[in-house]
PDB file of C-alpha atoms in Angstrom:
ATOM      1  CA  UNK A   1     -27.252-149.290-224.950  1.00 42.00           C
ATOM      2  CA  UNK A   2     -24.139-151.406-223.747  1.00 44.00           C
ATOM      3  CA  UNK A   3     -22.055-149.547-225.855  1.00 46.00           C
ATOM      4  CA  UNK A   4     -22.989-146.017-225.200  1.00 42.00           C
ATOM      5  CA  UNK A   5     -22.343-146.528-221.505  1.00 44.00           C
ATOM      6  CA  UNK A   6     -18.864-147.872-222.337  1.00 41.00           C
ATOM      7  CA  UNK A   7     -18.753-144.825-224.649  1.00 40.00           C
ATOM      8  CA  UNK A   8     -19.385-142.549-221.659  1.00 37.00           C
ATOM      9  CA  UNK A   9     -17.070-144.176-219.331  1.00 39.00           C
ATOM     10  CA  UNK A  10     -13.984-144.086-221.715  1.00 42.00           C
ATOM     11  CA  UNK A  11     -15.280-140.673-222.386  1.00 36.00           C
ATOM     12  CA  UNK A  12     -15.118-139.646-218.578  1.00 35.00           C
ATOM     13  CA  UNK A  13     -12.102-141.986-218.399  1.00 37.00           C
ATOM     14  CA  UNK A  14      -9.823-139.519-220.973  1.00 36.00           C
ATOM     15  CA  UNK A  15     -11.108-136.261-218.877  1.00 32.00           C
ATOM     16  CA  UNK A  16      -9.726-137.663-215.968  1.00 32.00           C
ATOM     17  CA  UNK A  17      -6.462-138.568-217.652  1.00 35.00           C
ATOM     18  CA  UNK A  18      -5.858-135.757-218.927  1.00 34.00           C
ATOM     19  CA  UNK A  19      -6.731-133.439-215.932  1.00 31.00           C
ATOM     20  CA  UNK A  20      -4.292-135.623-214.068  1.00 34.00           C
ATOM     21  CA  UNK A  21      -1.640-135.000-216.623  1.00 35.00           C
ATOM     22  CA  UNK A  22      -2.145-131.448-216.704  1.00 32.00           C
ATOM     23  CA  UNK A  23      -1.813-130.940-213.033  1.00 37.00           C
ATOM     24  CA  UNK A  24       1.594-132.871-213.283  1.00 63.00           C
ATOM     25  CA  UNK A  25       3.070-131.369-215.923  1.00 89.00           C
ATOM     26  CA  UNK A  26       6.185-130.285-214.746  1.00 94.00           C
ATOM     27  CA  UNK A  27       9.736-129.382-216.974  1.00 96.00           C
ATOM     28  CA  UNK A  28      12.852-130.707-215.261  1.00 96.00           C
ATOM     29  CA  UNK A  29      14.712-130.083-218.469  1.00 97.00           C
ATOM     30  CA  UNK A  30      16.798-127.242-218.337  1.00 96.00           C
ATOM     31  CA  UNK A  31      19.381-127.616-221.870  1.00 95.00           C
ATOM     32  CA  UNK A  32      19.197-131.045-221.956  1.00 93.00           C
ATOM     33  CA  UNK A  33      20.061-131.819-217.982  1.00 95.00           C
ATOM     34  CA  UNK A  34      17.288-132.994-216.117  1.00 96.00           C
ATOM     35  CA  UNK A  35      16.748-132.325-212.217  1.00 97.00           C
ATOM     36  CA  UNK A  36      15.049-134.342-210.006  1.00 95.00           C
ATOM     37  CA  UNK A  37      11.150-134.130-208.452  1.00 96.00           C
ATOM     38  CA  UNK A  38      10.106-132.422-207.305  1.00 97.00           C
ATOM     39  CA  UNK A  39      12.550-129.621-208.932  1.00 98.00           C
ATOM     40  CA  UNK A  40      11.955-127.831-212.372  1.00 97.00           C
ATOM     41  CA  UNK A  41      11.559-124.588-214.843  1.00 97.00           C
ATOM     42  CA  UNK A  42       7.959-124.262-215.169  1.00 96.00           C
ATOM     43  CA  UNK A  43       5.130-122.814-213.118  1.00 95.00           C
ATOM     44  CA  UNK A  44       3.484-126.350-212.915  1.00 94.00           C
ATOM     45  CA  UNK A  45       6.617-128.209-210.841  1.00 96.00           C
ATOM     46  CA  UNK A  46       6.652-128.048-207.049  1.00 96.00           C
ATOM     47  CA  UNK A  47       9.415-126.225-206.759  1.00 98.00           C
ATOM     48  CA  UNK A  48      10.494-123.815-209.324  1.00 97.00           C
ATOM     49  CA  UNK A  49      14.631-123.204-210.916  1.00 98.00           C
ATOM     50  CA  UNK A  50      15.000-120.668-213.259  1.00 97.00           C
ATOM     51  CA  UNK A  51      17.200-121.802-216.576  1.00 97.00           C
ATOM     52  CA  UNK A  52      19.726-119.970-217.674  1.00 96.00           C
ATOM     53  CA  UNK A  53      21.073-119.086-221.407  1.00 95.00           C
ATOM     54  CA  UNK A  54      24.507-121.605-220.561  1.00 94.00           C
ATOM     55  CA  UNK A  55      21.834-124.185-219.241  1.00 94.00           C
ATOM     56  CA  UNK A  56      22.215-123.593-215.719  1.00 96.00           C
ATOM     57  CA  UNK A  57      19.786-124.126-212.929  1.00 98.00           C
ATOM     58  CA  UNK A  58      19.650-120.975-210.762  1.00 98.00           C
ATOM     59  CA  UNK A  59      17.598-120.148-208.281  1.00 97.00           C
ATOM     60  CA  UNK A  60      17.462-115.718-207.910  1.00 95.00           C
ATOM     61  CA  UNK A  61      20.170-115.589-209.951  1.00 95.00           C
ATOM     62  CA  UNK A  62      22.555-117.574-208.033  1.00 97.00           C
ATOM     63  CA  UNK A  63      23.249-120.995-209.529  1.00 97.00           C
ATOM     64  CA  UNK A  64      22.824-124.054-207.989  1.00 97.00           C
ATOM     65  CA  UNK A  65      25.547-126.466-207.104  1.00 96.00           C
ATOM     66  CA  UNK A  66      23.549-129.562-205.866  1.00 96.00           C
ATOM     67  CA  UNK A  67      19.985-130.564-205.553  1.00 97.00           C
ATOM     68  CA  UNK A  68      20.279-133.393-202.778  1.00 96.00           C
ATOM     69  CA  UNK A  69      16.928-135.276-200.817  1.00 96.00           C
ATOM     70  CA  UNK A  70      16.907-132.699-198.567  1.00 97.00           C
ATOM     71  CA  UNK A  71      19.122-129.492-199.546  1.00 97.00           C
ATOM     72  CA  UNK A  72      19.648-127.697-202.063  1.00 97.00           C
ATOM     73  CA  UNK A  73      22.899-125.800-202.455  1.00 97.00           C
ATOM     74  CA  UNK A  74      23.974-122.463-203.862  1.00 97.00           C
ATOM     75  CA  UNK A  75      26.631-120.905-205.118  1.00 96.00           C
ATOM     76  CA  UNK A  76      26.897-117.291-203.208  1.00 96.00           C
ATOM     77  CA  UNK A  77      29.688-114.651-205.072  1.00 92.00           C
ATOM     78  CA  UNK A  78      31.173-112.260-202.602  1.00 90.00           C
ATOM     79  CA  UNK A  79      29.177-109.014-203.311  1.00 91.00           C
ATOM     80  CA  UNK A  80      30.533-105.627-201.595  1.00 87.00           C
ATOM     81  CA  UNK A  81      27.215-103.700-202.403  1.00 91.00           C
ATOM     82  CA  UNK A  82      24.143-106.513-201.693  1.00 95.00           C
ATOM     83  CA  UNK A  83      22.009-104.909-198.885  1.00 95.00           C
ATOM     84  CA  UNK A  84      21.279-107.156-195.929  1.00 94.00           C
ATOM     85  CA  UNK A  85      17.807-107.630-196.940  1.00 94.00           C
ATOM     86  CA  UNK A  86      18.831-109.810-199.804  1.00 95.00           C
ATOM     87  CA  UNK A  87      18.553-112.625-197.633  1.00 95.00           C
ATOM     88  CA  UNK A  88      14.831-112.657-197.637  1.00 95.00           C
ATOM     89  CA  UNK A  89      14.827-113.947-200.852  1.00 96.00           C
ATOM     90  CA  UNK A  90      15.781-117.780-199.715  1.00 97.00           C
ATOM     91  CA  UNK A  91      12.708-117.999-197.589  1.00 96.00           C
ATOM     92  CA  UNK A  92      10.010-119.286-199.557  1.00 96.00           C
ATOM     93  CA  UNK A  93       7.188-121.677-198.838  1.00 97.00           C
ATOM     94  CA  UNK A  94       8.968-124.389-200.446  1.00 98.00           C
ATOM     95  CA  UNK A  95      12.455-123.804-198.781  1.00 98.00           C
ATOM     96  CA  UNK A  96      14.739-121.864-196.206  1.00 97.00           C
ATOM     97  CA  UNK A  97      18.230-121.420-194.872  1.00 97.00           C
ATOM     98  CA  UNK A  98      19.466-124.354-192.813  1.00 95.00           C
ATOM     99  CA  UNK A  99      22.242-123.598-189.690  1.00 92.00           C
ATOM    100  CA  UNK A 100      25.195-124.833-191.518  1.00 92.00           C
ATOM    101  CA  UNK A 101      25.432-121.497-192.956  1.00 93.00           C
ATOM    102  CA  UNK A 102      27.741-119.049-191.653  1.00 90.00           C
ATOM    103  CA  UNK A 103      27.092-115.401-192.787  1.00 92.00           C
ATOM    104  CA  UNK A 104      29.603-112.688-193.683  1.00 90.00           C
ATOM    105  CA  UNK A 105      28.056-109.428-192.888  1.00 90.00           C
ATOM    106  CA  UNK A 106      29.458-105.891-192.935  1.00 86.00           C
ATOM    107  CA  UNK A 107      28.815-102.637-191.720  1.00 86.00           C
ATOM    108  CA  UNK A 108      26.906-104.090-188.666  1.00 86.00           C
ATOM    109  CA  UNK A 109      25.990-102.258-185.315  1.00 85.00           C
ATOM    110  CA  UNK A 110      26.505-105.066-182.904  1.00 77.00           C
ATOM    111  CA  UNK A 111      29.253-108.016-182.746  1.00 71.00           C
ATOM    112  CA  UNK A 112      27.098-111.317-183.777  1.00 70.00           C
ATOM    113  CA  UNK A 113      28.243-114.711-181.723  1.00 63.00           C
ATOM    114  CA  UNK A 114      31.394-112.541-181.020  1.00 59.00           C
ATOM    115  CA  UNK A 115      32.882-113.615-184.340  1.00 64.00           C
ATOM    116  CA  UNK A 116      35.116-111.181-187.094  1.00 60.00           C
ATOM    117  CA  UNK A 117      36.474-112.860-190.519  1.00 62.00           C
ATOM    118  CA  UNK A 118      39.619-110.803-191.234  1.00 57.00           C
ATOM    119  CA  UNK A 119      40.435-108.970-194.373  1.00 58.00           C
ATOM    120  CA  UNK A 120      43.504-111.557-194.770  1.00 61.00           C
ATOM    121  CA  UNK A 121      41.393-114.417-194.071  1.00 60.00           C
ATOM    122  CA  UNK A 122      38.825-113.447-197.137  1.00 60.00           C
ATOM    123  CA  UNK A 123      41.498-112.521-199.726  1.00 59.00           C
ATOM    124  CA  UNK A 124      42.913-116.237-199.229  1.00 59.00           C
ATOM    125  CA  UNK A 125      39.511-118.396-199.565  1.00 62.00           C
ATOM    126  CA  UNK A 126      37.106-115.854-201.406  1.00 63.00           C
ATOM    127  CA  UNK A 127      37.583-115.682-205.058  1.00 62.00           C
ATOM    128  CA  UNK A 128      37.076-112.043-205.260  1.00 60.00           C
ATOM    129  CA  UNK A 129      39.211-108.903-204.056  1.00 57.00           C
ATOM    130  CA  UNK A 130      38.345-107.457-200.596  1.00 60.00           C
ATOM    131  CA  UNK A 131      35.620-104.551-200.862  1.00 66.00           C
ATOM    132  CA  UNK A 132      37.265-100.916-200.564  1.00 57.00           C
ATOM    133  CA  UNK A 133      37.181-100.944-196.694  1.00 54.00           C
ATOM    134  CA  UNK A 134      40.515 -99.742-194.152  1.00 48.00           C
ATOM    135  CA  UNK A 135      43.110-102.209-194.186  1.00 46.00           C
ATOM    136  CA  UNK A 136      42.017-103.605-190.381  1.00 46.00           C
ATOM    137  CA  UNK A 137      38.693-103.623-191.169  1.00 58.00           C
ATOM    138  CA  UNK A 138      36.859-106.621-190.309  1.00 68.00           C
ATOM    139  CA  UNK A 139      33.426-108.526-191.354  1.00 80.00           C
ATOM    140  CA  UNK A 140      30.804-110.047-188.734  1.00 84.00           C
ATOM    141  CA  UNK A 141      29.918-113.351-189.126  1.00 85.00           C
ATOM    142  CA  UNK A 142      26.347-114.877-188.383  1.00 88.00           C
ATOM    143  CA  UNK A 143      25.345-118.289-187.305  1.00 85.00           C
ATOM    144  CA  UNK A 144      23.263-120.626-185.010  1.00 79.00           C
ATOM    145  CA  UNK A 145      24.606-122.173-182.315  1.00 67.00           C
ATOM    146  CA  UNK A 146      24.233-125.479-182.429  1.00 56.00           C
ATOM    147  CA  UNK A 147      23.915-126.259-178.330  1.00 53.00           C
ATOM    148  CA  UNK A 148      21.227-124.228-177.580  1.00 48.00           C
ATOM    149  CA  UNK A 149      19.307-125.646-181.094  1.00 50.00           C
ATOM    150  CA  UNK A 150      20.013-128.883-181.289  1.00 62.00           C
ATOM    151  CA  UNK A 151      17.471-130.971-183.632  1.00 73.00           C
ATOM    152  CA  UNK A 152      16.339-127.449-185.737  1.00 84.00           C
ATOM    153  CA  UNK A 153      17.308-127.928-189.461  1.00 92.00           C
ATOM    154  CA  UNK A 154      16.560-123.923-190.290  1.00 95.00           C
ATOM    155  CA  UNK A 155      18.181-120.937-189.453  1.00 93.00           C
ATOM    156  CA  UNK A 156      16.573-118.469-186.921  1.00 91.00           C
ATOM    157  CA  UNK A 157      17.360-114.598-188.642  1.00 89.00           C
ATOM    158  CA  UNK A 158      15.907-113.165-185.349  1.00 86.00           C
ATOM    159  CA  UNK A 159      19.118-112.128-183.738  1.00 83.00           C
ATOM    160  CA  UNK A 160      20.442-110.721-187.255  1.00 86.00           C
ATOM    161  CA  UNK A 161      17.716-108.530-188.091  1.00 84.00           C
ATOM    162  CA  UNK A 162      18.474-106.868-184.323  1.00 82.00           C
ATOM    163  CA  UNK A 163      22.230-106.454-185.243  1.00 85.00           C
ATOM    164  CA  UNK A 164      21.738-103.697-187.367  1.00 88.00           C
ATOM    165  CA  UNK A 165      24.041-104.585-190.429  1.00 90.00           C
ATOM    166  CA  UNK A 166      23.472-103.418-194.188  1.00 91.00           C
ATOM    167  CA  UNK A 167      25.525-105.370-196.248  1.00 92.00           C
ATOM    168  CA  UNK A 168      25.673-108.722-196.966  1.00 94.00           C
ATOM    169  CA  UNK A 169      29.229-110.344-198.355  1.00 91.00           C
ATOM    170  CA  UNK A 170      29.096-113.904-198.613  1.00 92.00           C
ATOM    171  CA  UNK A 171      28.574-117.318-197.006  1.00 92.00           C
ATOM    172  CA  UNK A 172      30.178-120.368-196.299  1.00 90.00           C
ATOM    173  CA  UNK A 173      28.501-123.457-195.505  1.00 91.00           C
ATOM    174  CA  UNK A 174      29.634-125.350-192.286  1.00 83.00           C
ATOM    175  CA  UNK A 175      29.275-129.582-192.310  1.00 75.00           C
ATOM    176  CA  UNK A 176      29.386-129.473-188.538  1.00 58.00           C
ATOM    177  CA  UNK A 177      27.029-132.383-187.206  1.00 54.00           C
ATOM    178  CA  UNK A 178      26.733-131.951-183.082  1.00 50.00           C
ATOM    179  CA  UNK A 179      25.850-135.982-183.123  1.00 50.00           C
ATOM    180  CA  UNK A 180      29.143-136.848-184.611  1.00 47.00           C
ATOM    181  CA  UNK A 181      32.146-136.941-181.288  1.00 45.00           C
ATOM    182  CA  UNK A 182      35.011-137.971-183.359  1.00 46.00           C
ATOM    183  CA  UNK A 183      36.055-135.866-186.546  1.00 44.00           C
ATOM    184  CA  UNK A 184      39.054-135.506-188.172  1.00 43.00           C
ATOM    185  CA  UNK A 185      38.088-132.716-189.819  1.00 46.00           C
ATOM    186  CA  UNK A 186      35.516-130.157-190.633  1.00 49.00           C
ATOM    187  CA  UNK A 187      34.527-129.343-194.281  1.00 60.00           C
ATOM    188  CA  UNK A 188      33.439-125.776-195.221  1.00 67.00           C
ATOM    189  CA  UNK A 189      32.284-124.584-198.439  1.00 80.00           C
ATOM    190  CA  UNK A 190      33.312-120.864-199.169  1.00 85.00           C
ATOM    191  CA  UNK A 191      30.810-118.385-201.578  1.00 92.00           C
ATOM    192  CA  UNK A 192      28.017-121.084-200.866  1.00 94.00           C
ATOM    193  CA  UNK A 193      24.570-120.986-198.936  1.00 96.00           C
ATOM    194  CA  UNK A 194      22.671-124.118-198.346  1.00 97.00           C
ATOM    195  CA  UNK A 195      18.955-124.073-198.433  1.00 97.00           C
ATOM    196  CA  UNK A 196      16.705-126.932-196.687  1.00 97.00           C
ATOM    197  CA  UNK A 197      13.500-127.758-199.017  1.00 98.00           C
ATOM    198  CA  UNK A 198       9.960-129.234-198.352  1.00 98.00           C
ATOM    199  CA  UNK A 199       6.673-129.735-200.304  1.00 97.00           C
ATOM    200  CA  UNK A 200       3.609-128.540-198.514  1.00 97.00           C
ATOM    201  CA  UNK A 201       0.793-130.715-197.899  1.00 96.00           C
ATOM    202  CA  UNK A 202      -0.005-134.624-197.148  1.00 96.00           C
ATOM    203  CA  UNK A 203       2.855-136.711-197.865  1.00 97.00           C
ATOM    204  CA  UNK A 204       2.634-138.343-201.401  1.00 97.00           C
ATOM    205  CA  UNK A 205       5.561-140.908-201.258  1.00 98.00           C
ATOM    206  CA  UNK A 206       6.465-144.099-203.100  1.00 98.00           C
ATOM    207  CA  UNK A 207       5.512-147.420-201.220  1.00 97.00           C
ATOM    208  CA  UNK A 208       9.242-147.976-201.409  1.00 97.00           C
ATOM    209  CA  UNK A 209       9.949-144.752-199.618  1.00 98.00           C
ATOM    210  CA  UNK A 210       9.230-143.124-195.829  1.00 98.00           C
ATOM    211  CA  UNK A 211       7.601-139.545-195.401  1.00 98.00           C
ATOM    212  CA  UNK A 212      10.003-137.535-193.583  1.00 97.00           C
ATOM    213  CA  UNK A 213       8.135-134.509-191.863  1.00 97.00           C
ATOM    214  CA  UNK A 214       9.912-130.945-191.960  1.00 97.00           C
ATOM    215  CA  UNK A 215       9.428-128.629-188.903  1.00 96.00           C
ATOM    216  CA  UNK A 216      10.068-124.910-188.391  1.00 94.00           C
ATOM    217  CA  UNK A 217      12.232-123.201-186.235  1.00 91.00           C
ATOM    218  CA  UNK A 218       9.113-123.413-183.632  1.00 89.00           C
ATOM    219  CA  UNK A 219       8.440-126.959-184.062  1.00 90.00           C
ATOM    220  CA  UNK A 220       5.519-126.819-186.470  1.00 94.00           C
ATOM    221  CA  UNK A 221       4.768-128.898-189.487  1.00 95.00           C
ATOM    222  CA  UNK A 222       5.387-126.878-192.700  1.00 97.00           C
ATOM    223  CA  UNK A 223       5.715-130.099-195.069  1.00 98.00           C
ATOM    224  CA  UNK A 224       7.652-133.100-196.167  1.00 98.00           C
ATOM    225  CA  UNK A 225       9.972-135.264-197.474  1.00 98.00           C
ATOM    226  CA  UNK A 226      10.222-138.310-199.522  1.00 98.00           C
ATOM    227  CA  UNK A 227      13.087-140.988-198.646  1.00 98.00           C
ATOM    228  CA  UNK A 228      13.129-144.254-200.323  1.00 98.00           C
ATOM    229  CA  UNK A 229      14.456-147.431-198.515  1.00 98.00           C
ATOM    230  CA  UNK A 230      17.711-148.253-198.153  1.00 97.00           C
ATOM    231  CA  UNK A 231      18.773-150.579-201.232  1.00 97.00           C
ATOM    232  CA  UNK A 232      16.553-148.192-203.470  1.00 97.00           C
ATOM    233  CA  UNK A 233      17.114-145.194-205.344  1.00 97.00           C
ATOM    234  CA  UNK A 234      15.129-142.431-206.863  1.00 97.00           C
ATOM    235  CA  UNK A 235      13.334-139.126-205.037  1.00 97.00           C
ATOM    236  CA  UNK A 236      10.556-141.421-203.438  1.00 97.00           C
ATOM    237  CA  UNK A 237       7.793-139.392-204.697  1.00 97.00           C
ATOM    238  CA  UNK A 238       4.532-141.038-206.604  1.00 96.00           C
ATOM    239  CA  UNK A 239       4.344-138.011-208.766  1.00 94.00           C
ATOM    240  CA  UNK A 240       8.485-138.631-209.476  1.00 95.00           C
ATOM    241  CA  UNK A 241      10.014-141.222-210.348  1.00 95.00           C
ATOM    242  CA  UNK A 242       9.596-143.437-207.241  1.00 97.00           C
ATOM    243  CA  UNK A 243      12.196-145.772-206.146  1.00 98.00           C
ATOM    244  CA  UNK A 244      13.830-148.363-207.739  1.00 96.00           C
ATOM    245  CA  UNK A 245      16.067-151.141-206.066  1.00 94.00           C
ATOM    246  CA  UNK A 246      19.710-150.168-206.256  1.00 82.00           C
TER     247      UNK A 246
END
């Protein structure tokens, strides 16, 4: 009798396993380079990356640069002929622009934050002739102001979607922190977008790591982080590979 209850429990014991292993079974191998948790190429990961023939990570066809704890960053062409709209497509339940992005918009109705990127100014730092526009034509340029949001990691589209433009050029990606007073410089990333990610749900970190929560643009809870300590490294997630002291 003893050992058809242990027969049953090792029986229920596998089940359980193996459910658990299914639920986690997530690719990060994209041509033999691995991306971190909770990043990967199949339907099962958190957050999915599309792999590409060269062994690229992309995400909508645009590949990614760098997968950090909290951003993700893209490479963004120039593009004389991608409709406005296209920006839909990095808001996602698991991620969304952040305000260091500075779009390059044409054909637009209104002036946005009173900023124009000359034609001179995108043939030097855009890798990519000018579109077929008049010599003095100019592009708008989008982005949050950092007074009046101070503290919001996302970008609010509100005011765009009013201006009225159709195209959609580039970006370039501003490291502009409003809680730093003394800077020597300030770095910008041309052809790049920078997207700020989040899992949904109740935090699931490492012991070695804190849950960072990740607001809206309205101040409400739309998921989390995982940081580990300082001294460790790893993406702090129990379903990653945790941390690890440095």
């Amino acid at each position: 009798m003893c050992l058809l209850h242990l027969l049953v429990f090792y029986t229920i014991l596998v089940i359980t396993a193996s459910s658990a292993l299914a639920g986690s079974n997530c690719n990060r191998v994209c041509k033999g380079s691995v991306v971190r948790y909770p990043f990967g190429f199949s339907d099962d990961c958190k957050i999915r990356l599309n792999c590409s023939n060269t062994g690229e990570a992309r995400i909508n066809g645009h590949r990614v640069v760098n997968l950090t704890r909290d951003h993700i960053l893209l490479n963004f062409s120039p593009n004389c002929n991608r409709p406005v709209n296209n920006i839909n497509v990095f808001t996602t339940k698991n991620y969304a622009l952040t305000r260091r992005n500075g779009l390059l918009l044409d054909n637009c109705n209104h002036t946005l934050n009173e900023c124009l990127v000359s034609t001179g100014l995108i043939q030097g730092h855009f890798n990519s002739p000018i579109c077929s526009n008049p010599a003095n034509r100019s592009l708008s340029c989008y982005s949050d102001d950092y007074n009046m949001n101070n503290g919001v990691e996302f970008m609010n589209l509100t005011r765009l979607e009013k201006a009225g433009c159709s195209g959609l050029y580039s970006s370039i990606v501003v490291d502009l922190d409003p809680n730093v007073t003394q800077r020597s410089s300030v770095s910008m990333g041309f052809e790049s977008v920078e997207l700020g990610w989040w899992i949904q749900g109740n935090c699931s970190c490492h012991r070695k790591a804190v849950c960072a929560n990740v607001s809206s643009i309205d101040n409400k809870r739309i998921g989390y982080r995982c940081h580990c300590f300082d001294g460790y490294d790893g993406d702090g997630f129990v379903h990653g590979d945790g941390c690890r002291r440095g």
